PDB file of C-alpha atoms in Angstrom:
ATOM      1  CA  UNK A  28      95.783 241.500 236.911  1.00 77.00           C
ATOM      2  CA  UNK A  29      98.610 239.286 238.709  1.00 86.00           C
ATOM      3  CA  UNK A  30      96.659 239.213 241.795  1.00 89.00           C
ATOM      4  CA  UNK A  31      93.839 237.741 239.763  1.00 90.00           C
ATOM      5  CA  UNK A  32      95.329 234.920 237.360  1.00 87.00           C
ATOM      6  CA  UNK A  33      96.969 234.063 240.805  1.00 90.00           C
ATOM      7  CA  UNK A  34      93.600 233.292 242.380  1.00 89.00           C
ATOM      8  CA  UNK A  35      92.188 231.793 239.438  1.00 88.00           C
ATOM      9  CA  UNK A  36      95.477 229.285 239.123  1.00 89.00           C
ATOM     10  CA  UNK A  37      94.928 228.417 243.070  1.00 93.00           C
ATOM     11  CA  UNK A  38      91.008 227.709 242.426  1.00 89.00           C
ATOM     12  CA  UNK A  39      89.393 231.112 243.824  1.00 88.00           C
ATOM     13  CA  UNK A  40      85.708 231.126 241.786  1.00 84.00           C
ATOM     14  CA  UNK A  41      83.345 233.830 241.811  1.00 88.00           C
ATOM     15  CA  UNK A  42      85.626 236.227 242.006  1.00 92.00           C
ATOM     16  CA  UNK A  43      84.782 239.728 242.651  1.00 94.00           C
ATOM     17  CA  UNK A  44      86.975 242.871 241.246  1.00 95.00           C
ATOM     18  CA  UNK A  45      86.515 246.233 242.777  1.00 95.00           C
ATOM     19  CA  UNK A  46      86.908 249.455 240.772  1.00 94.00           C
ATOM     20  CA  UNK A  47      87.293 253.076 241.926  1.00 94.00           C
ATOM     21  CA  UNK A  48      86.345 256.357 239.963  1.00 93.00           C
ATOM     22  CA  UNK A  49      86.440 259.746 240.739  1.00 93.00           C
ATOM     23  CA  UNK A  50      90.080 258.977 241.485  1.00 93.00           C
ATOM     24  CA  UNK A  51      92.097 262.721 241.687  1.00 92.00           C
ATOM     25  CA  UNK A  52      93.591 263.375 238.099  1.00 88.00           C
ATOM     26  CA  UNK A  53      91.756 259.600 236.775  1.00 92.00           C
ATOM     27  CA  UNK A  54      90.531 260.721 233.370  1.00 94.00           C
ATOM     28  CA  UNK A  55      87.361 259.107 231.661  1.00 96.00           C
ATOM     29  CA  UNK A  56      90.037 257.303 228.807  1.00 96.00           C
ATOM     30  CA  UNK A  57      92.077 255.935 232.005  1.00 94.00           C
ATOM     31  CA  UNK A  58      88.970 254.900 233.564  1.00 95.00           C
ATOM     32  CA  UNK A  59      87.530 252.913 230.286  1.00 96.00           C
ATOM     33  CA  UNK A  60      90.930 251.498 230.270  1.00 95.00           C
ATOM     34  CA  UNK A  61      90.812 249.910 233.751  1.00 94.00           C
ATOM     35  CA  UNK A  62      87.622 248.751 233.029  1.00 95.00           C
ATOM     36  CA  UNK A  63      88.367 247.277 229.771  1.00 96.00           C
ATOM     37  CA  UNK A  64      91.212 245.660 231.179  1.00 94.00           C
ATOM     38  CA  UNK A  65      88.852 244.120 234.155  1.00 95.00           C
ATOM     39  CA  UNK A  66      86.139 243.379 231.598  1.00 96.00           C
ATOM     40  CA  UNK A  67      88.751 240.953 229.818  1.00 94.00           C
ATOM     41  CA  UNK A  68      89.529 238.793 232.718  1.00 94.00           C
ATOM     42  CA  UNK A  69      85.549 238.326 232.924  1.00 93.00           C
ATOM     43  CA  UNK A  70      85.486 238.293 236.318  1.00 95.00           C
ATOM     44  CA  UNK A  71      81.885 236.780 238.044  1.00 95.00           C
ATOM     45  CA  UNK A  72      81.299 240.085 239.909  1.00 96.00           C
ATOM     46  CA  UNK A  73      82.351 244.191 239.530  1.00 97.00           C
ATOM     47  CA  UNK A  74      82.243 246.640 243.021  1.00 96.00           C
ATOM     48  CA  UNK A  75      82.434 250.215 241.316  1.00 95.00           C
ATOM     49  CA  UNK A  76      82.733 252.908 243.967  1.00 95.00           C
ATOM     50  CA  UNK A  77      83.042 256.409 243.914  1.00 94.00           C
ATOM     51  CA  UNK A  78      85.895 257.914 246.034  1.00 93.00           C
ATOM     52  CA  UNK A  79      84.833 259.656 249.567  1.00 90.00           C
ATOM     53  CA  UNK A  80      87.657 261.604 250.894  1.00 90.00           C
ATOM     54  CA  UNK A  81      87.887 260.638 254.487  1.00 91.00           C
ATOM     55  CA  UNK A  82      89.158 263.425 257.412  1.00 91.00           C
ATOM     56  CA  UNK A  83      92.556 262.725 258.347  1.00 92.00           C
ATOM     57  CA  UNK A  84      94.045 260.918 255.802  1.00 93.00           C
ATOM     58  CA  UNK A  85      96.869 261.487 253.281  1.00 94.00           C
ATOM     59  CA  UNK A  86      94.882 261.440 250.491  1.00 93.00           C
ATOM     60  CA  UNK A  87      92.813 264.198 252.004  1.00 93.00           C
ATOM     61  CA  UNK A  88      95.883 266.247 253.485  1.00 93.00           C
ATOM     62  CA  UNK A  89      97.764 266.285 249.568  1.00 93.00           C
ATOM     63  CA  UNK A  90      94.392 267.565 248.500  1.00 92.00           C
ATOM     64  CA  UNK A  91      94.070 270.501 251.064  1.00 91.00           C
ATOM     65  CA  UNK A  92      97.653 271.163 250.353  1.00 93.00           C
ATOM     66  CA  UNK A  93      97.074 271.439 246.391  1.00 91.00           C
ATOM     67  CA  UNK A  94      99.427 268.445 245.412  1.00 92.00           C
ATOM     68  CA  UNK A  95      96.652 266.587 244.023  1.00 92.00           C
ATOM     69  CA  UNK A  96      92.844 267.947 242.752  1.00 91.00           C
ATOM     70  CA  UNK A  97      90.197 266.338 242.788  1.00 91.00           C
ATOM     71  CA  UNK A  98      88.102 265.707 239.852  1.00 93.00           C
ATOM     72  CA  UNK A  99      84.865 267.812 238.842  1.00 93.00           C
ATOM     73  CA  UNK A 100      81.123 266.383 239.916  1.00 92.00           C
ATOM     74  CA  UNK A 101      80.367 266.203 236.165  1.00 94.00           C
ATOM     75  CA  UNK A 102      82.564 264.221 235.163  1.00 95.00           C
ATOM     76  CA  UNK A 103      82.609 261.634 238.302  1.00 95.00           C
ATOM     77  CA  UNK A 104      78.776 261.319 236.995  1.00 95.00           C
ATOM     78  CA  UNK A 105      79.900 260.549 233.234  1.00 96.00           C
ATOM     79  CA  UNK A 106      82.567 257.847 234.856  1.00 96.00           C
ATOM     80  CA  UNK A 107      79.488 256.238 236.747  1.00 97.00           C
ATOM     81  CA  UNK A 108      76.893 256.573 233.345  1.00 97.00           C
ATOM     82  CA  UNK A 109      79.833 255.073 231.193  1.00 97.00           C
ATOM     83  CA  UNK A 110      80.673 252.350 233.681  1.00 97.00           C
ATOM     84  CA  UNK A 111      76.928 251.527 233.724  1.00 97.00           C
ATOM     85  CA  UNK A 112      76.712 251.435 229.880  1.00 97.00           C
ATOM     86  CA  UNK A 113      80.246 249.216 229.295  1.00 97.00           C
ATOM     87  CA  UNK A 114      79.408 246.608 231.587  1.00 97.00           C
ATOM     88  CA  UNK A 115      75.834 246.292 230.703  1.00 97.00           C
ATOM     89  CA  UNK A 116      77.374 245.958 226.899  1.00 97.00           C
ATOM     90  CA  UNK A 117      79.028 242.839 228.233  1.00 96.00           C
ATOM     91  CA  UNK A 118      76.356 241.191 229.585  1.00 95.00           C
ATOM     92  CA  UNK A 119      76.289 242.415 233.548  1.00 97.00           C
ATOM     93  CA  UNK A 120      73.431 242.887 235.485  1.00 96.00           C
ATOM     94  CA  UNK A 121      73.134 245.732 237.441  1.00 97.00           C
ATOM     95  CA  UNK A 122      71.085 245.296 240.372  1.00 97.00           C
ATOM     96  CA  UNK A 123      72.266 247.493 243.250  1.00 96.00           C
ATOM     97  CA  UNK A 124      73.808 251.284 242.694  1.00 96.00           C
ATOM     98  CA  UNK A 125      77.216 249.795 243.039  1.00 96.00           C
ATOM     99  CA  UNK A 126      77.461 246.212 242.290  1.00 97.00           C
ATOM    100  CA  UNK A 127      77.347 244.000 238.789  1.00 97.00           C
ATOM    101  CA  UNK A 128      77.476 240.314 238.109  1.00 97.00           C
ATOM    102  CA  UNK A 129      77.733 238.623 235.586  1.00 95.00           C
ATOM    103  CA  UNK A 130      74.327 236.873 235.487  1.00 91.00           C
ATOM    104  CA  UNK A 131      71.547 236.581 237.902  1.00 90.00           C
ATOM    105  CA  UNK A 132      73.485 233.682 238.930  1.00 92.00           C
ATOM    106  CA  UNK A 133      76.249 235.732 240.172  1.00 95.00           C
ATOM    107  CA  UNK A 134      74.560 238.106 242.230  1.00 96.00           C
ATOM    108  CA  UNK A 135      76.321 238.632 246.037  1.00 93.00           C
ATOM    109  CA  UNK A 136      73.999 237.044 248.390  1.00 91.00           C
ATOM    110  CA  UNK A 137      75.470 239.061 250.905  1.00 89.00           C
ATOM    111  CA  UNK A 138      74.819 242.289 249.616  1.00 89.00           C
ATOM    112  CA  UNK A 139      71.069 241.275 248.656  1.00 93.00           C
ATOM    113  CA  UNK A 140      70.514 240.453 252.192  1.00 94.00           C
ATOM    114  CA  UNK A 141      72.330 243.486 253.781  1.00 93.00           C
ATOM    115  CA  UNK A 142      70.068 245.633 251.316  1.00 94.00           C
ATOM    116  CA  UNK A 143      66.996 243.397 252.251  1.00 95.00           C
ATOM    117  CA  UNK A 144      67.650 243.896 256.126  1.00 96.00           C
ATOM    118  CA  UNK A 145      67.964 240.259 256.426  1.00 96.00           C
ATOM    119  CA  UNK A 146      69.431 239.343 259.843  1.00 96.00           C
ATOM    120  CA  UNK A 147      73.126 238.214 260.123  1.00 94.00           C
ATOM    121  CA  UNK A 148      75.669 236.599 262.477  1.00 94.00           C
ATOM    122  CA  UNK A 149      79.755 237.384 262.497  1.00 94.00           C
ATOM    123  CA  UNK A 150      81.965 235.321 264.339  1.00 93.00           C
ATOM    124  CA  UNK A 151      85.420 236.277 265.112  1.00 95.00           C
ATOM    125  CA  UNK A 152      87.456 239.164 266.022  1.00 97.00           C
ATOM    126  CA  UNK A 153      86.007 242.341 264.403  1.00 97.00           C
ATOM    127  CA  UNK A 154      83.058 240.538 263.094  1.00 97.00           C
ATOM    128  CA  UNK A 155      79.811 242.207 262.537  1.00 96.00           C
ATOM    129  CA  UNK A 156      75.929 241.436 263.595  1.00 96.00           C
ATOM    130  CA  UNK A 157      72.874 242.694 262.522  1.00 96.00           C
ATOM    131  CA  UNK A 158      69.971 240.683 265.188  1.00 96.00           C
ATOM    132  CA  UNK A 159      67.081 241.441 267.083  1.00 95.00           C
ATOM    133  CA  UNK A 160      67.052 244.970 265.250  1.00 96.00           C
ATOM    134  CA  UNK A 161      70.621 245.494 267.112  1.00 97.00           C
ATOM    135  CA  UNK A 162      73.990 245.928 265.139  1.00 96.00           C
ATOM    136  CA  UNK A 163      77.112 245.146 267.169  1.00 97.00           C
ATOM    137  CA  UNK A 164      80.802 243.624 266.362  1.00 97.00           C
ATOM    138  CA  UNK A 165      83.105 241.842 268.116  1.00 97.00           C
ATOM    139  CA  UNK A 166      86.319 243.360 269.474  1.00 97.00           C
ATOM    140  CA  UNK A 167      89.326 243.770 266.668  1.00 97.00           C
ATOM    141  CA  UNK A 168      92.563 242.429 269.395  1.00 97.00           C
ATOM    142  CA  UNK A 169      92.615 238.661 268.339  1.00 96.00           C
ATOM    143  CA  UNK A 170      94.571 237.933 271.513  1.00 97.00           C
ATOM    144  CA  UNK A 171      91.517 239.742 273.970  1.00 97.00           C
ATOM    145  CA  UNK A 172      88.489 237.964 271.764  1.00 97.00           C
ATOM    146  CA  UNK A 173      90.422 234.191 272.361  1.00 96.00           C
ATOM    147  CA  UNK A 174      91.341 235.159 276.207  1.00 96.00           C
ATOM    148  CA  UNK A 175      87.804 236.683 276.847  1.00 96.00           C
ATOM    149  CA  UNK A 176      86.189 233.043 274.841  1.00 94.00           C
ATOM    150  CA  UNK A 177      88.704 230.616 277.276  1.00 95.00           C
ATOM    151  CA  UNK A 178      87.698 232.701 280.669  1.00 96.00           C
ATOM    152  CA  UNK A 179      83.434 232.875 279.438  1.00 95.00           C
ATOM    153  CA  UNK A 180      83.836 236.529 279.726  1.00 95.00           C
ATOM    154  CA  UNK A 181      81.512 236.207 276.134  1.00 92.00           C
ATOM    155  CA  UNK A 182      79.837 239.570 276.632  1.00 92.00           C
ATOM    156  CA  UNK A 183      83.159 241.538 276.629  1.00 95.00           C
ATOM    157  CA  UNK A 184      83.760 240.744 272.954  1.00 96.00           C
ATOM    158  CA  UNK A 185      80.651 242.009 272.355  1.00 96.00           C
ATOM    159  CA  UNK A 186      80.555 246.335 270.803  1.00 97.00           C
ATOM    160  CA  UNK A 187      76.785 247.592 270.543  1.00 97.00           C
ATOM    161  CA  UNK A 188      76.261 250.016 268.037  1.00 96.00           C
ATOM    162  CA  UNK A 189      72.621 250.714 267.538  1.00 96.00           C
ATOM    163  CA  UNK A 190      69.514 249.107 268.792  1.00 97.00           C
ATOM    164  CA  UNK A 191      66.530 250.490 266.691  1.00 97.00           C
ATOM    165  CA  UNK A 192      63.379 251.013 267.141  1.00 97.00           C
ATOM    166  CA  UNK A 193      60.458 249.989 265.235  1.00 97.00           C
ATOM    167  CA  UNK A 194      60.351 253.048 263.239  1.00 97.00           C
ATOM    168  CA  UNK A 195      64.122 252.930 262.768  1.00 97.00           C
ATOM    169  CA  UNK A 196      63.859 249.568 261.558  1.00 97.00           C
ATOM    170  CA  UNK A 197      61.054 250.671 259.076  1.00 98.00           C
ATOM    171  CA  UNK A 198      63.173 253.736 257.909  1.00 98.00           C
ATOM    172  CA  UNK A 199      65.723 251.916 257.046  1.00 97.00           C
ATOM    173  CA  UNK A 200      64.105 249.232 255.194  1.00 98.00           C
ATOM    174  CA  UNK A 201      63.438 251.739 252.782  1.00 98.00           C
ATOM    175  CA  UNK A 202      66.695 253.371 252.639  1.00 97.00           C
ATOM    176  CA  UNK A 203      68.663 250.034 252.214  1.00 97.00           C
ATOM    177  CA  UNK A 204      65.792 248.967 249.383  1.00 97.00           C
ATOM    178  CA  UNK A 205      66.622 251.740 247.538  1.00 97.00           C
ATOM    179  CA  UNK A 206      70.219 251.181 246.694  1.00 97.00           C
ATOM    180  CA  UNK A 207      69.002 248.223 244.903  1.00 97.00           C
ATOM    181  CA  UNK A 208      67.665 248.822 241.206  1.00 96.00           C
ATOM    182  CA  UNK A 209      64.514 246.506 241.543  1.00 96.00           C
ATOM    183  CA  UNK A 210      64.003 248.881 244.705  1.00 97.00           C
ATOM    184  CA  UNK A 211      61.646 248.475 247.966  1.00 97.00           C
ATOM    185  CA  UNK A 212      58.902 245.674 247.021  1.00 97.00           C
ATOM    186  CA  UNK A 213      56.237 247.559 248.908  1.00 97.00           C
ATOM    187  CA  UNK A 214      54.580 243.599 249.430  1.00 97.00           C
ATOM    188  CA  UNK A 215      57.734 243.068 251.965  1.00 97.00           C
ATOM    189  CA  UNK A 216      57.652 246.146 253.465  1.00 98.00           C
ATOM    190  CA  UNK A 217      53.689 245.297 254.015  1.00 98.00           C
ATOM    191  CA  UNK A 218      54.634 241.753 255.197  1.00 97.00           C
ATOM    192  CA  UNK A 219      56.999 242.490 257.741  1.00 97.00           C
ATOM    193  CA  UNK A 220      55.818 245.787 259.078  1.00 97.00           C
ATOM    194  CA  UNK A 221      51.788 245.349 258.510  1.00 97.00           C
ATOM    195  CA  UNK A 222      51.656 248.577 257.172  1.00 97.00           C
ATOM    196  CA  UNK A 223      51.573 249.957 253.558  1.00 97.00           C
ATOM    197  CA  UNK A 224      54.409 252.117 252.878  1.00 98.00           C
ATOM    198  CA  UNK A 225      52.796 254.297 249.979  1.00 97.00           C
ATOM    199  CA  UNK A 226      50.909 255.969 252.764  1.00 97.00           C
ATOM    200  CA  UNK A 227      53.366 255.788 255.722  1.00 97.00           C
ATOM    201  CA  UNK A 228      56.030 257.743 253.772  1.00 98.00           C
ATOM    202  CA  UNK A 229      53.451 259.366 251.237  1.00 97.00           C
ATOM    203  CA  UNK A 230      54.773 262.734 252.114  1.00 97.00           C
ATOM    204  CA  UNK A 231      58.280 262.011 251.363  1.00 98.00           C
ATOM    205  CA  UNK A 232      57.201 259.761 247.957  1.00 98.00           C
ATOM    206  CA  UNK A 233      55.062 262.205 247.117  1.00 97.00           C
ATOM    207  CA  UNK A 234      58.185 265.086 247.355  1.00 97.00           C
ATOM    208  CA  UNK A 235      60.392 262.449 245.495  1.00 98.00           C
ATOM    209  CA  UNK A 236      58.304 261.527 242.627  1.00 97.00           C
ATOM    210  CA  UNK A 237      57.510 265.405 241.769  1.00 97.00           C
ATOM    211  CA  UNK A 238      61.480 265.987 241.823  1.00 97.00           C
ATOM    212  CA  UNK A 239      61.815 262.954 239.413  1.00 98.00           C
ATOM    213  CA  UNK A 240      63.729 260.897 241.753  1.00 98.00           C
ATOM    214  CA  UNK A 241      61.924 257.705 242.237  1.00 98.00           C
ATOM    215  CA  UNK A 242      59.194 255.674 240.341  1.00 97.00           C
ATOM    216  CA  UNK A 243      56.699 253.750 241.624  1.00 97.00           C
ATOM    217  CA  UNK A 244      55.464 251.022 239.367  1.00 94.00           C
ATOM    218  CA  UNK A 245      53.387 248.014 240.263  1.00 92.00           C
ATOM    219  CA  UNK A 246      54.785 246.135 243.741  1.00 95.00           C
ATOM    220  CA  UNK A 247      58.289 248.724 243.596  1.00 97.00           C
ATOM    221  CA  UNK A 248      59.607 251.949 244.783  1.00 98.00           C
ATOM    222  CA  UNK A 249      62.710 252.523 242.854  1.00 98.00           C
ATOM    223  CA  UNK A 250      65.148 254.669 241.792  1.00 98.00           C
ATOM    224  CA  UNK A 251      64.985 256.927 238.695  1.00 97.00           C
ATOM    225  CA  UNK A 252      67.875 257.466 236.510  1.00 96.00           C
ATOM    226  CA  UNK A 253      68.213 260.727 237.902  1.00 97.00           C
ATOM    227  CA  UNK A 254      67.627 259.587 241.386  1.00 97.00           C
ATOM    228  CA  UNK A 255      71.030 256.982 240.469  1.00 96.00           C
ATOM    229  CA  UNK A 256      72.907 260.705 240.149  1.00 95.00           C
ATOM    230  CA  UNK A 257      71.420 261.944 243.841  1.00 96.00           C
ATOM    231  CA  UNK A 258      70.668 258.804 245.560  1.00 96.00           C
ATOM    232  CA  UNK A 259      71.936 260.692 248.508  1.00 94.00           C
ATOM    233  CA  UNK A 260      69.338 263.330 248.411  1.00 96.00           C
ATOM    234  CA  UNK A 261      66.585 260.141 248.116  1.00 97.00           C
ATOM    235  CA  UNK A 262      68.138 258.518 251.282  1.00 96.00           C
ATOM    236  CA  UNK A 263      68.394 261.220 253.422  1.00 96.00           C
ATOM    237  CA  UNK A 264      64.454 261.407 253.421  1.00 97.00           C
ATOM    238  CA  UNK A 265      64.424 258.283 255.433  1.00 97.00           C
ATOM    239  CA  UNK A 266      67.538 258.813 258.008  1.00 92.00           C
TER     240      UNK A 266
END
């Protein structure tokens, strides 16, 4: 809370508070806290992420090694539902699976292109790209990115990381789409693939829909509330 009235006192607007659940030994009471707590400082935007225990770490080792537990599925799903339900109360939009602002106003611009596929330059060391249907950063050591930009070496600060294909590029479109709430508008998919997507993935909407994990009403493929619960499972049919 500090680290906030700090940036508010120096001018920061728009600022955005991230929030973790699923936290080993967080209870739902100590989660409604913390977001109580950010609620008050009515920030412009809310992150809420669920944690993913990464190899190799600490937090992964005191796990294995019993020190910590982590908590059950259930009630990481109850955190998310009552997250949801709290910030909507006080007045938040919630228009991709992890993000909230504070009015349409707010909404990241950022994030809405990422999830749109919209095409993006980084510059600077460890930047990141998305052009051309390639993905690629620049190198993380400062001191190699400046020396490579003073000798025109350019291309060595450049790291590929995928170059799709067409059918990549339409996969993911769809994949990215659905993290937002509004969903895929099947009119964009059609205008920048000229193709309807109802019948190039009818198979896979067709499996989704009968499991109760996506709608499709007028121009959108969405989410259901269940699908919110195992968005994974709804991704995976377009990896």
């Amino acid at each position: 809370m500090k680290v906030y009235k700090n940036a508010e006192m120096i001018g920061f607007k728009n600022i955005n508070v991230d929030l973790m659940l699923g936290l080993p030994n967080q209870s739902l009471d100590v989660l409604k806290k913390s977001l109580s707590n950010v609620i008050n400082l009515e920030p412009e935007h809310i992150s809420i992420y669920s944690l993913i225990l990464e190899e190799g770490t600490k937090l992964e080792k005191m796990i294995g090694e019993g020190k910590l537990k982590m908590i059950e599925e259930d009630l990481e799903r109850k955190m998310y539902w009552e997250t949801k339900k709290m910030l909507e109360e006080n007045g938040f939009v919630h228009y991709e699976i992890s993000n909230f602002a504070k009015d349409k106003n707010y909404i990241s611009r950022h994030n809405m292109d990422c999830w749109s596929q919209k095409e993006y330059i980084g510059f600077g060391a460890g930047a990141h790209s998305y052009l051309e249907k390639t993905r690629y950063s620049n190198i993380c050591n400062i001191e190699k990115y400046i020396e490579n930009i003073k000798t025109g070496n350019f291309g060595k600060n450049k790291m590929i990381h995928e170059k799709q294909s067409m059918e990549d590029c339409e996969k993911e479109f769809m994949l990215l789409g659905l993290r937002k709430l509004e969903g895929v508008s099947i009119k964009e998919y059609k205008e920048k693939f000229a193709k309807n997507p109802i019948f190039v993935y009818r198979k896979e909407l067709e499996k989704l829909e009968k499991e109760c994990l996506i709608e499709i009403d007028g121009d959108y493929i969405s989410l259901s509330s269940k699908g919110l619960d195992f968005a994974n499972i709804v991704w995976e049919e377009f990896v």
